[in-house]
Amino acid sequence: MSDDLADVREKVAARVVGRERELDLLLAAVAAGRDVLLEGPPGTSKSTILAAITAEWGVPMVFVEGNADLTPTRLVGHHSPARVLRDDYSAETFVPGPLLEAMRSGGFLYVEEFNRAPEDTLNTLLTAMAERRIAVPRVGSVEAAPSFRVVATMNPYDTIGTTRLSTSVSDRLCRLAVGYQDAEAERAIVAVRTDLESPRLVADAVALTRATRGHEAIRQGSSVRGAIDLALVVDRLAALRGVTVPDDGPIAPPRDLPAAYTDLVLDGMLLALSGRIHLDDVVEATPETVLRTLWESYFVLDPARAEPG
């Protein structure tokens, strides 16, 4: 990590749409030798930023998914039963887990869904984070290379199957809150990821996806991944049904759009977004009903309200 930090920032920024503030803060934290918790909903570029940083620094990114199956043994490593039977316990019979792999290689241990991992597994990280070493039975003390970092992510809106982080764990992590980007940045992301030629379709996909995040019946809305899928699905549906996708700019609210096109968007929403939104527990409506309401508000009610007089 001896490269000039400003130069690394410039190279990473070229790979990521927006996120200047988050990039600065994350770079500053890892360059200072800190471990970091990125807290935000899915689809907010957390892994994209991290992958770009590790690629520019030339260090590995060792991925671990936090879940109930992530035991301390799976994280640290284990002795191979077959080799132990033949050679007895030794350092040579030990199969390193992702934690030791990251420590030895000086990589970033990237723990996704951090708060889904069992508490005893998270506690295994305490010594590695605090002392940059870990003692492994019958292997000895493993020292972390200087560039080793722990970078974890968690979704603050998802409470099912999660555990509250202990003070001991959270006290060893810098926390960076990562929210959704603004509409302009999300339109740029969708345009890049889909390579579509219609600004109208890109704008509509982003606007309708963003609307899922503010509806009173929806506990958690869709990320920009939903907008990407929505735009692509509508584009392919249009080709299948022989419907022309409008190529005008992202005028808001949308007016005088052909019903054939807006009907395609509704079908696309039901396919691309219904599985990505999570309704409030007390809501009796279905995802399809709520999405239809959002579609009607966007294409019918909002333009009517904007009419003069």
PDB file of C-alpha atoms in Angstrom:
ATOM      1  CA  MET A   1       0.000   0.000   0.000  1.00  0.00           C
ATOM      2  CA  SER A   2       2.920   2.260  -0.627  1.00  0.00           C
ATOM      3  CA  ASP A   3       1.329   3.823  -3.714  1.00  0.00           C
ATOM      4  CA  ASP A   4       0.301   7.441  -3.393  1.00  0.00           C
ATOM      5  CA  LEU A   5      -3.169   7.473  -1.833  1.00  0.00           C
ATOM      6  CA  ALA A   6      -4.484  10.215  -4.134  1.00  0.00           C
ATOM      7  CA  ASP A   7      -3.334   8.239  -7.174  1.00  0.00           C
ATOM      8  CA  VAL A   8      -5.078   5.104  -5.917  1.00  0.00           C
ATOM      9  CA  ARG A   9      -8.221   7.115  -5.255  1.00  0.00           C
ATOM     10  CA  GLU A  10      -8.229   8.444  -8.816  1.00  0.00           C
ATOM     11  CA  LYS A  11      -7.859   4.963 -10.297  1.00  0.00           C
ATOM     12  CA  VAL A  12     -10.550   3.459  -8.074  1.00  0.00           C
ATOM     13  CA  ALA A  13     -12.942   6.341  -8.784  1.00  0.00           C
ATOM     14  CA  ALA A  14     -12.702   5.517 -12.488  1.00  0.00           C
ATOM     15  CA  ARG A  15     -14.206   2.094 -11.727  1.00  0.00           C
ATOM     16  CA  VAL A  16     -17.083   3.292  -9.540  1.00  0.00           C
ATOM     17  CA  VAL A  17     -20.013   5.583 -10.381  1.00  0.00           C
ATOM     18  CA  GLY A  18     -20.181   8.317  -7.747  1.00  0.00           C
ATOM     19  CA  ARG A  19     -19.381   7.379  -4.157  1.00  0.00           C
ATOM     20  CA  GLU A  20     -16.627   9.997  -3.814  1.00  0.00           C
ATOM     21  CA  ARG A  21     -17.215  10.566  -0.087  1.00  0.00           C
ATOM     22  CA  GLU A  22     -17.516   6.859   0.749  1.00  0.00           C
ATOM     23  CA  LEU A  23     -14.406   6.082  -1.288  1.00  0.00           C
ATOM     24  CA  ASP A  24     -12.399   8.749   0.530  1.00  0.00           C
ATOM     25  CA  LEU A  25     -13.476   7.496   3.943  1.00  0.00           C
ATOM     26  CA  LEU A  26     -12.882   3.818   3.186  1.00  0.00           C
ATOM     27  CA  LEU A  27      -9.476   4.517   1.653  1.00  0.00           C
ATOM     28  CA  ALA A  28      -8.487   6.645   4.633  1.00  0.00           C
ATOM     29  CA  ALA A  29      -9.553   3.926   7.076  1.00  0.00           C
ATOM     30  CA  VAL A  30      -7.747   1.006   5.427  1.00  0.00           C
ATOM     31  CA  ALA A  31      -4.667   3.125   4.691  1.00  0.00           C
ATOM     32  CA  ALA A  32      -4.574   3.972   8.393  1.00  0.00           C
ATOM     33  CA  GLY A  33      -4.546   0.262   9.215  1.00  0.00           C
ATOM     34  CA  ARG A  34      -8.123   0.144  10.466  1.00  0.00           C
ATOM     35  CA  ASP A  35     -10.714  -2.605  10.052  1.00  0.00           C
ATOM     36  CA  VAL A  36     -14.062  -1.389   8.707  1.00  0.00           C
ATOM     37  CA  LEU A  37     -17.762  -2.232   8.869  1.00  0.00           C
ATOM     38  CA  LEU A  38     -19.747  -1.047   5.826  1.00  0.00           C
ATOM     39  CA  GLU A  39     -23.389  -0.757   6.834  1.00  0.00           C
ATOM     40  CA  GLY A  40     -26.036  -0.295   4.172  1.00  0.00           C
ATOM     41  CA  PRO A  41     -28.730  -1.989   2.106  1.00  0.00           C
ATOM     42  CA  PRO A  42     -27.888  -4.366  -0.762  1.00  0.00           C
ATOM     43  CA  GLY A  43     -26.894  -2.928  -4.109  1.00  0.00           C
ATOM     44  CA  THR A  44     -25.109   0.154  -2.790  1.00  0.00           C
ATOM     45  CA  SER A  45     -21.683  -0.594  -4.340  1.00  0.00           C
ATOM     46  CA  LYS A  46     -20.025  -1.799  -1.132  1.00  0.00           C
ATOM     47  CA  SER A  47     -18.340  -4.839  -2.662  1.00  0.00           C
ATOM     48  CA  THR A  48     -17.622  -2.945  -5.900  1.00  0.00           C
ATOM     49  CA  ILE A  49     -15.644  -0.263  -4.066  1.00  0.00           C
ATOM     50  CA  LEU A  50     -13.750  -2.831  -2.007  1.00  0.00           C
ATOM     51  CA  ALA A  51     -12.884  -4.975  -5.038  1.00  0.00           C
ATOM     52  CA  ALA A  52     -11.580  -1.909  -6.867  1.00  0.00           C
ATOM     53  CA  ILE A  53      -9.387  -0.906  -3.911  1.00  0.00           C
ATOM     54  CA  THR A  54      -7.844  -4.365  -3.472  1.00  0.00           C
ATOM     55  CA  ALA A  55      -7.249  -4.621  -7.223  1.00  0.00           C
ATOM     56  CA  GLU A  56      -5.398  -1.296  -7.308  1.00  0.00           C
ATOM     57  CA  TRP A  57      -3.354  -2.196  -4.233  1.00  0.00           C
ATOM     58  CA  GLY A  58      -2.620  -5.649  -5.592  1.00  0.00           C
ATOM     59  CA  VAL A  59      -3.806  -7.494  -2.491  1.00  0.00           C
ATOM     60  CA  PRO A  60      -6.211 -10.457  -2.390  1.00  0.00           C
ATOM     61  CA  MET A  61      -9.829 -10.097  -1.347  1.00  0.00           C
ATOM     62  CA  VAL A  62     -10.822 -13.237   0.556  1.00  0.00           C
ATOM     63  CA  PHE A  63     -14.598 -13.582   0.565  1.00  0.00           C
ATOM     64  CA  VAL A  64     -16.594 -15.098   3.431  1.00  0.00           C
ATOM     65  CA  GLU A  65     -20.386 -15.244   3.675  1.00  0.00           C
ATOM     66  CA  GLY A  66     -21.695 -14.688   7.181  1.00  0.00           C
ATOM     67  CA  ASN A  67     -24.291 -17.304   8.107  1.00  0.00           C
ATOM     68  CA  ALA A  68     -25.074 -19.871  10.786  1.00  0.00           C
ATOM     69  CA  ASP A  69     -22.684 -22.369   9.142  1.00  0.00           C
ATOM     70  CA  LEU A  70     -19.671 -20.087   9.526  1.00  0.00           C
ATOM     71  CA  THR A  71     -18.137 -21.747  12.584  1.00  0.00           C
ATOM     72  CA  PRO A  72     -14.784 -20.732  14.088  1.00  0.00           C
ATOM     73  CA  THR A  73     -13.294 -23.868  12.518  1.00  0.00           C
ATOM     74  CA  ARG A  74     -14.542 -22.901   9.057  1.00  0.00           C
ATOM     75  CA  LEU A  75     -13.156 -19.388   9.517  1.00  0.00           C
ATOM     76  CA  VAL A  76      -9.743 -20.274  10.955  1.00  0.00           C
ATOM     77  CA  GLY A  77      -9.123 -23.707   9.435  1.00  0.00           C
ATOM     78  CA  HIS A  78      -8.910 -27.344  10.495  1.00  0.00           C
ATOM     79  CA  HIS A  79      -6.615 -30.331  10.558  1.00  0.00           C
ATOM     80  CA  SER A  80      -7.224 -32.767   7.712  1.00  0.00           C
ATOM     81  CA  PRO A  81      -8.665 -35.958   9.290  1.00  0.00           C
ATOM     82  CA  ALA A  82      -7.087 -38.196   6.658  1.00  0.00           C
ATOM     83  CA  ARG A  83      -3.621 -36.715   7.113  1.00  0.00           C
ATOM     84  CA  VAL A  84      -3.931 -36.699  10.903  1.00  0.00           C
ATOM     85  CA  LEU A  85      -4.653 -40.443  10.855  1.00  0.00           C
ATOM     86  CA  ARG A  86      -1.548 -40.983   8.765  1.00  0.00           C
ATOM     87  CA  ASP A  87       0.872 -38.388  10.145  1.00  0.00           C
ATOM     88  CA  ASP A  88      -0.631 -37.256  13.494  1.00  0.00           C
ATOM     89  CA  TYR A  89      -1.285 -33.580  14.245  1.00  0.00           C
ATOM     90  CA  SER A  90       1.240 -31.116  12.855  1.00  0.00           C
ATOM     91  CA  ALA A  91       1.415 -27.807  11.040  1.00  0.00           C
ATOM     92  CA  GLU A  92       1.546 -29.748   7.768  1.00  0.00           C
ATOM     93  CA  THR A  93      -1.835 -31.412   8.398  1.00  0.00           C
ATOM     94  CA  PHE A  94      -3.572 -28.071   8.939  1.00  0.00           C
ATOM     95  CA  VAL A  95      -5.849 -26.740   6.196  1.00  0.00           C
ATOM     96  CA  PRO A  96      -6.047 -22.939   6.581  1.00  0.00           C
ATOM     97  CA  GLY A  97      -9.413 -21.205   6.470  1.00  0.00           C
ATOM     98  CA  PRO A  98     -10.144 -17.806   4.940  1.00  0.00           C
ATOM     99  CA  LEU A  99      -8.976 -15.880   8.020  1.00  0.00           C
ATOM    100  CA  LEU A 100      -5.494 -17.422   7.940  1.00  0.00           C
ATOM    101  CA  GLU A 101      -5.397 -17.154   4.163  1.00  0.00           C
ATOM    102  CA  ALA A 102      -6.058 -13.416   4.364  1.00  0.00           C
ATOM    103  CA  MET A 103      -3.614 -12.898   7.230  1.00  0.00           C
ATOM    104  CA  ARG A 104      -0.752 -14.709   5.546  1.00  0.00           C
ATOM    105  CA  SER A 105      -1.305 -13.143   2.126  1.00  0.00           C
ATOM    106  CA  GLY A 106      -1.917  -9.653   3.476  1.00  0.00           C
ATOM    107  CA  GLY A 107      -5.337  -9.643   1.913  1.00  0.00           C
ATOM    108  CA  PHE A 108      -8.668  -8.156   2.922  1.00  0.00           C
ATOM    109  CA  LEU A 109     -10.958 -10.595   4.698  1.00  0.00           C
ATOM    110  CA  TYR A 110     -14.348  -9.547   3.314  1.00  0.00           C
ATOM    111  CA  VAL A 111     -17.156 -10.841   5.558  1.00  0.00           C
ATOM    112  CA  GLU A 112     -20.540 -10.298   3.918  1.00  0.00           C
ATOM    113  CA  GLU A 113     -23.671 -10.258   6.117  1.00  0.00           C
ATOM    114  CA  PHE A 114     -21.425  -9.878   9.156  1.00  0.00           C
ATOM    115  CA  ASN A 115     -24.273  -9.887  11.677  1.00  0.00           C
ATOM    116  CA  ARG A 116     -25.535 -13.268  10.441  1.00  0.00           C
ATOM    117  CA  ALA A 117     -22.415 -15.067  11.665  1.00  0.00           C
ATOM    118  CA  PRO A 118     -22.548 -16.756  15.109  1.00  0.00           C
ATOM    119  CA  GLU A 119     -21.223 -14.715  18.014  1.00  0.00           C
ATOM    120  CA  ASP A 120     -18.422 -17.178  18.815  1.00  0.00           C
ATOM    121  CA  THR A 121     -17.226 -16.937  15.204  1.00  0.00           C
ATOM    122  CA  LEU A 122     -17.106 -13.151  15.353  1.00  0.00           C
ATOM    123  CA  ASN A 123     -15.232 -13.359  18.641  1.00  0.00           C
ATOM    124  CA  THR A 124     -12.570 -15.395  16.834  1.00  0.00           C
ATOM    125  CA  LEU A 125     -11.734 -12.232  14.909  1.00  0.00           C
ATOM    126  CA  LEU A 126     -11.041 -10.176  18.029  1.00  0.00           C
ATOM    127  CA  THR A 127      -7.412 -11.201  18.476  1.00  0.00           C
ATOM    128  CA  ALA A 128      -6.732 -11.018  14.755  1.00  0.00           C
ATOM    129  CA  MET A 129      -8.071  -7.459  14.638  1.00  0.00           C
ATOM    130  CA  ALA A 130      -6.510  -6.246  17.882  1.00  0.00           C
ATOM    131  CA  GLU A 131      -3.092  -7.937  17.758  1.00  0.00           C
ATOM    132  CA  ARG A 132      -2.768  -8.872  14.063  1.00  0.00           C
ATOM    133  CA  ARG A 133      -1.939 -12.432  15.065  1.00  0.00           C
ATOM    134  CA  ILE A 134      -3.797 -15.563  16.069  1.00  0.00           C
ATOM    135  CA  ALA A 135      -2.758 -18.696  17.955  1.00  0.00           C
ATOM    136  CA  VAL A 136      -3.738 -21.959  16.271  1.00  0.00           C
ATOM    137  CA  PRO A 137      -3.508 -25.189  18.302  1.00  0.00           C
ATOM    138  CA  ARG A 138      -0.717 -27.501  17.091  1.00  0.00           C
ATOM    139  CA  VAL A 139       0.260 -24.933  14.462  1.00  0.00           C
ATOM    140  CA  GLY A 140       1.497 -22.004  16.525  1.00  0.00           C
ATOM    141  CA  SER A 141       1.126 -18.258  16.236  1.00  0.00           C
ATOM    142  CA  VAL A 142       0.208 -16.878  12.816  1.00  0.00           C
ATOM    143  CA  GLU A 143       1.249 -13.278  12.160  1.00  0.00           C
ATOM    144  CA  ALA A 144      -0.729 -11.104   9.772  1.00  0.00           C
ATOM    145  CA  ALA A 145       1.044  -9.405   6.901  1.00  0.00           C
ATOM    146  CA  PRO A 146       0.986  -5.580   7.138  1.00  0.00           C
ATOM    147  CA  SER A 147      -1.755  -5.130   4.538  1.00  0.00           C
ATOM    148  CA  PHE A 148      -4.213  -7.514   6.248  1.00  0.00           C
ATOM    149  CA  ARG A 149      -7.601  -5.919   6.985  1.00  0.00           C
ATOM    150  CA  VAL A 150     -11.029  -7.114   8.048  1.00  0.00           C
ATOM    151  CA  VAL A 151     -13.797  -5.429   6.053  1.00  0.00           C
ATOM    152  CA  ALA A 152     -17.347  -6.488   6.894  1.00  0.00           C
ATOM    153  CA  THR A 153     -20.760  -5.555   5.524  1.00  0.00           C
ATOM    154  CA  MET A 154     -24.244  -5.737   6.994  1.00  0.00           C
ATOM    155  CA  ASN A 155     -27.764  -4.682   6.057  1.00  0.00           C
ATOM    156  CA  PRO A 156     -29.320  -2.528   8.819  1.00  0.00           C
ATOM    157  CA  TYR A 157     -32.847  -3.180   7.540  1.00  0.00           C
ATOM    158  CA  ASP A 158     -32.690  -6.968   7.734  1.00  0.00           C
ATOM    159  CA  THR A 159     -33.305  -8.333  11.234  1.00  0.00           C
ATOM    160  CA  ILE A 160     -34.297 -11.907  10.376  1.00  0.00           C
ATOM    161  CA  GLY A 161     -31.618 -14.398  11.383  1.00  0.00           C
ATOM    162  CA  THR A 162     -29.241 -11.689  12.548  1.00  0.00           C
ATOM    163  CA  THR A 163     -27.505 -11.076  15.866  1.00  0.00           C
ATOM    164  CA  ARG A 164     -26.575  -7.852  17.591  1.00  0.00           C
ATOM    165  CA  LEU A 165     -22.853  -7.146  17.417  1.00  0.00           C
ATOM    166  CA  SER A 166     -21.150  -7.245  20.788  1.00  0.00           C
ATOM    167  CA  THR A 167     -19.382  -4.180  22.104  1.00  0.00           C
ATOM    168  CA  SER A 168     -16.064  -6.021  21.897  1.00  0.00           C
ATOM    169  CA  VAL A 169     -16.502  -6.563  18.164  1.00  0.00           C
ATOM    170  CA  SER A 170     -17.984  -3.182  17.222  1.00  0.00           C
ATOM    171  CA  ASP A 171     -15.328  -1.358  19.278  1.00  0.00           C
ATOM    172  CA  ARG A 172     -12.652  -2.744  16.949  1.00  0.00           C
ATOM    173  CA  LEU A 173     -14.294  -1.565  13.733  1.00  0.00           C
ATOM    174  CA  CYS A 174     -14.683   1.795  12.069  1.00  0.00           C
ATOM    175  CA  ARG A 175     -18.264   2.053  10.775  1.00  0.00           C
ATOM    176  CA  LEU A 176     -19.169   3.609   7.434  1.00  0.00           C
ATOM    177  CA  ALA A 177     -22.872   4.046   6.641  1.00  0.00           C
ATOM    178  CA  VAL A 178     -23.526   3.598   2.913  1.00  0.00           C
ATOM    179  CA  GLY A 179     -26.922   4.686   1.607  1.00  0.00           C
ATOM    180  CA  TYR A 180     -28.533   4.667  -1.803  1.00  0.00           C
ATOM    181  CA  GLN A 181     -27.078   7.007  -4.401  1.00  0.00           C
ATOM    182  CA  ASP A 182     -29.063   9.853  -5.932  1.00  0.00           C
ATOM    183  CA  ALA A 183     -31.220   9.396  -9.024  1.00  0.00           C
ATOM    184  CA  GLU A 184     -28.620  10.814 -11.411  1.00  0.00           C
ATOM    185  CA  ALA A 185     -25.961   8.364 -10.219  1.00  0.00           C
ATOM    186  CA  GLU A 186     -28.364   5.439 -10.411  1.00  0.00           C
ATOM    187  CA  ARG A 187     -29.349   6.386 -13.959  1.00  0.00           C
ATOM    188  CA  ALA A 188     -25.656   6.400 -14.862  1.00  0.00           C
ATOM    189  CA  ILE A 189     -25.213   2.955 -13.297  1.00  0.00           C
ATOM    190  CA  VAL A 190     -28.175   1.500 -15.167  1.00  0.00           C
ATOM    191  CA  ALA A 191     -27.027   3.049 -18.439  1.00  0.00           C
ATOM    192  CA  VAL A 192     -23.556   1.546 -18.044  1.00  0.00           C
ATOM    193  CA  ARG A 193     -24.773  -1.891 -16.920  1.00  0.00           C
ATOM    194  CA  THR A 194     -27.468  -2.246 -19.597  1.00  0.00           C
ATOM    195  CA  ASP A 195     -26.000  -0.380 -22.574  1.00  0.00           C
ATOM    196  CA  LEU A 196     -29.535   0.648 -23.546  1.00  0.00           C
ATOM    197  CA  GLU A 197     -30.093   3.500 -25.972  1.00  0.00           C
ATOM    198  CA  SER A 198     -33.341   4.865 -24.472  1.00  0.00           C
ATOM    199  CA  PRO A 199     -32.882   7.531 -21.774  1.00  0.00           C
ATOM    200  CA  ARG A 200     -36.641   7.285 -21.216  1.00  0.00           C
ATOM    201  CA  LEU A 201     -36.519   3.602 -20.281  1.00  0.00           C
ATOM    202  CA  VAL A 202     -33.484   4.076 -18.036  1.00  0.00           C
ATOM    203  CA  ALA A 203     -35.134   7.023 -16.267  1.00  0.00           C
ATOM    204  CA  ASP A 204     -38.436   5.189 -15.788  1.00  0.00           C
ATOM    205  CA  ALA A 205     -36.721   2.059 -14.447  1.00  0.00           C
ATOM    206  CA  VAL A 206     -34.726   4.084 -11.928  1.00  0.00           C
ATOM    207  CA  ALA A 207     -37.655   6.272 -10.842  1.00  0.00           C
ATOM    208  CA  LEU A 208     -39.992   3.322 -10.273  1.00  0.00           C
ATOM    209  CA  THR A 209     -37.328   1.362  -8.407  1.00  0.00           C
ATOM    210  CA  ARG A 210     -36.529   4.326  -6.186  1.00  0.00           C
ATOM    211  CA  ALA A 211     -40.257   4.723  -5.491  1.00  0.00           C
ATOM    212  CA  THR A 212     -40.257   1.319  -3.793  1.00  0.00           C
ATOM    213  CA  ARG A 213     -37.985   2.731  -1.086  1.00  0.00           C
ATOM    214  CA  GLY A 214     -40.441   5.378   0.065  1.00  0.00           C
ATOM    215  CA  HIS A 215     -43.789   3.599  -0.039  1.00  0.00           C
ATOM    216  CA  GLU A 216     -45.464   3.301   3.345  1.00  0.00           C
ATOM    217  CA  ALA A 217     -46.298  -0.379   2.831  1.00  0.00           C
ATOM    218  CA  ILE A 218     -42.745  -1.380   1.946  1.00  0.00           C
ATOM    219  CA  ARG A 219     -40.272  -2.099   4.732  1.00  0.00           C
ATOM    220  CA  GLN A 220     -37.315  -2.392   2.358  1.00  0.00           C
ATOM    221  CA  GLY A 221     -37.352  -1.389  -1.278  1.00  0.00           C
ATOM    222  CA  SER A 222     -35.297  -2.573  -4.214  1.00  0.00           C
ATOM    223  CA  SER A 223     -31.697  -1.691  -4.892  1.00  0.00           C
ATOM    224  CA  VAL A 224     -30.415  -0.399  -8.221  1.00  0.00           C
ATOM    225  CA  ARG A 225     -30.084  -4.040  -9.291  1.00  0.00           C
ATOM    226  CA  GLY A 226     -33.868  -4.033  -9.614  1.00  0.00           C
ATOM    227  CA  ALA A 227     -33.703  -1.040 -11.946  1.00  0.00           C
ATOM    228  CA  ILE A 228     -31.086  -2.778 -14.079  1.00  0.00           C
ATOM    229  CA  ASP A 229     -33.247  -5.894 -14.394  1.00  0.00           C
ATOM    230  CA  LEU A 230     -36.394  -3.842 -14.989  1.00  0.00           C
ATOM    231  CA  ALA A 231     -34.801  -1.900 -17.851  1.00  0.00           C
ATOM    232  CA  LEU A 232     -33.406  -5.031 -19.491  1.00  0.00           C
ATOM    233  CA  VAL A 233     -36.663  -6.985 -19.149  1.00  0.00           C
ATOM    234  CA  VAL A 234     -38.740  -4.162 -20.648  1.00  0.00           C
ATOM    235  CA  ASP A 235     -36.274  -3.792 -23.515  1.00  0.00           C
ATOM    236  CA  ARG A 236     -36.525  -7.511 -24.336  1.00  0.00           C
ATOM    237  CA  LEU A 237     -40.311  -7.529 -23.901  1.00  0.00           C
ATOM    238  CA  ALA A 238     -40.584  -4.648 -26.339  1.00  0.00           C
ATOM    239  CA  ALA A 239     -38.653  -6.627 -28.924  1.00  0.00           C
ATOM    240  CA  LEU A 240     -40.857  -9.688 -28.358  1.00  0.00           C
ATOM    241  CA  ARG A 241     -44.122  -7.763 -28.657  1.00  0.00           C
ATOM    242  CA  GLY A 242     -43.074  -5.343 -31.366  1.00  0.00           C
ATOM    243  CA  VAL A 243     -43.460  -2.265 -29.135  1.00  0.00           C
ATOM    244  CA  THR A 244     -41.355   0.830 -29.763  1.00  0.00           C
ATOM    245  CA  VAL A 245     -39.579   2.106 -26.651  1.00  0.00           C
ATOM    246  CA  PRO A 246     -39.713   5.929 -26.490  1.00  0.00           C
ATOM    247  CA  ASP A 247     -36.318   7.545 -26.954  1.00  0.00           C
ATOM    248  CA  ASP A 248     -37.097  10.970 -25.496  1.00  0.00           C
ATOM    249  CA  GLY A 249     -35.245  12.314 -22.484  1.00  0.00           C
ATOM    250  CA  PRO A 250     -36.060  11.605 -18.837  1.00  0.00           C
ATOM    251  CA  ILE A 251     -38.911  14.115 -18.541  1.00  0.00           C
ATOM    252  CA  ALA A 252     -40.602  14.039 -15.144  1.00  0.00           C
ATOM    253  CA  PRO A 253     -43.381  13.404 -14.648  1.00  0.00           C
ATOM    254  CA  PRO A 254     -43.681  11.268 -17.791  1.00  0.00           C
ATOM    255  CA  ARG A 255     -46.411  12.473 -20.143  1.00  0.00           C
ATOM    256  CA  ASP A 256     -48.114  11.238 -23.286  1.00  0.00           C
ATOM    257  CA  LEU A 257     -46.327   7.895 -23.300  1.00  0.00           C
ATOM    258  CA  PRO A 258     -47.948   5.114 -25.375  1.00  0.00           C
ATOM    259  CA  ALA A 259     -50.052   2.689 -23.345  1.00  0.00           C
ATOM    260  CA  ALA A 260     -48.296  -0.191 -25.091  1.00  0.00           C
ATOM    261  CA  TYR A 261     -45.027   0.972 -23.530  1.00  0.00           C
ATOM    262  CA  THR A 262     -46.347   1.693 -20.032  1.00  0.00           C
ATOM    263  CA  ASP A 263     -48.065  -1.704 -19.986  1.00  0.00           C
ATOM    264  CA  LEU A 264     -44.696  -3.303 -20.737  1.00  0.00           C
ATOM    265  CA  VAL A 265     -43.201  -1.426 -17.794  1.00  0.00           C
ATOM    266  CA  LEU A 266     -45.897  -2.778 -15.473  1.00  0.00           C
ATOM    267  CA  ASP A 267     -45.194  -6.347 -16.556  1.00  0.00           C
ATOM    268  CA  GLY A 268     -41.485  -5.706 -16.131  1.00  0.00           C
ATOM    269  CA  MET A 269     -42.003  -4.298 -12.630  1.00  0.00           C
ATOM    270  CA  LEU A 270     -43.978  -7.332 -11.516  1.00  0.00           C
ATOM    271  CA  LEU A 271     -41.210  -9.601 -12.755  1.00  0.00           C
ATOM    272  CA  ALA A 272     -38.113  -7.641 -11.735  1.00  0.00           C
ATOM    273  CA  LEU A 273     -39.222  -5.988  -8.480  1.00  0.00           C
ATOM    274  CA  SER A 274     -41.857  -8.176  -6.789  1.00  0.00           C
ATOM    275  CA  GLY A 275     -39.243 -10.462  -5.256  1.00  0.00           C
ATOM    276  CA  ARG A 276     -36.983  -7.598  -4.242  1.00  0.00           C
ATOM    277  CA  ILE A 277     -39.400  -5.590  -2.104  1.00  0.00           C
ATOM    278  CA  HIS A 278     -40.240  -6.574   1.454  1.00  0.00           C
ATOM    279  CA  LEU A 279     -43.608  -5.430   2.748  1.00  0.00           C
ATOM    280  CA  ASP A 280     -44.286  -4.332   6.297  1.00  0.00           C
ATOM    281  CA  ASP A 281     -45.490  -7.214   8.475  1.00  0.00           C
ATOM    282  CA  VAL A 282     -48.892  -5.594   9.079  1.00  0.00           C
ATOM    283  CA  VAL A 283     -49.611  -5.004   5.386  1.00  0.00           C
ATOM    284  CA  GLU A 284     -52.179  -7.373   3.889  1.00  0.00           C
ATOM    285  CA  ALA A 285     -51.581  -6.379   0.262  1.00  0.00           C
ATOM    286  CA  THR A 286     -49.415  -8.417  -2.103  1.00  0.00           C
ATOM    287  CA  PRO A 287     -46.189  -7.127  -3.677  1.00  0.00           C
ATOM    288  CA  GLU A 288     -47.974  -7.091  -7.036  1.00  0.00           C
ATOM    289  CA  THR A 289     -50.752  -4.856  -5.686  1.00  0.00           C
ATOM    290  CA  VAL A 290     -48.272  -2.375  -4.202  1.00  0.00           C
ATOM    291  CA  LEU A 291     -46.194  -2.281  -7.393  1.00  0.00           C
ATOM    292  CA  ARG A 292     -49.295  -1.662  -9.482  1.00  0.00           C
ATOM    293  CA  THR A 293     -50.106   1.294  -7.210  1.00  0.00           C
ATOM    294  CA  LEU A 294     -46.622   2.732  -7.737  1.00  0.00           C
ATOM    295  CA  TRP A 295     -46.942   2.278 -11.516  1.00  0.00           C
ATOM    296  CA  GLU A 296     -50.309   4.025 -11.564  1.00  0.00           C
ATOM    297  CA  SER A 297     -49.049   6.904  -9.459  1.00  0.00           C
ATOM    298  CA  TYR A 298     -45.990   7.406 -11.681  1.00  0.00           C
ATOM    299  CA  PHE A 299     -47.600   7.109 -15.113  1.00  0.00           C
ATOM    300  CA  VAL A 300     -51.158   8.329 -14.432  1.00  0.00           C
ATOM    301  CA  LEU A 301     -51.619  10.343 -11.238  1.00  0.00           C
ATOM    302  CA  ASP A 302     -48.362  12.339 -11.166  1.00  0.00           C
ATOM    303  CA  PRO A 303     -48.718  13.595 -14.772  1.00  0.00           C
ATOM    304  CA  ALA A 304     -52.367  14.503 -14.088  1.00  0.00           C
ATOM    305  CA  ARG A 305     -51.383  16.544 -11.024  1.00  0.00           C
ATOM    306  CA  ALA A 306     -48.753  18.376 -13.078  1.00  0.00           C
ATOM    307  CA  GLU A 307     -51.228  19.459 -15.737  1.00  0.00           C
ATOM    308  CA  PRO A 308     -51.828  23.259 -15.709  1.00  0.00           C
ATOM    309  CA  GLY A 309     -55.015  24.375 -13.994  1.00  0.00           C
TER     310      GLY A 309
END
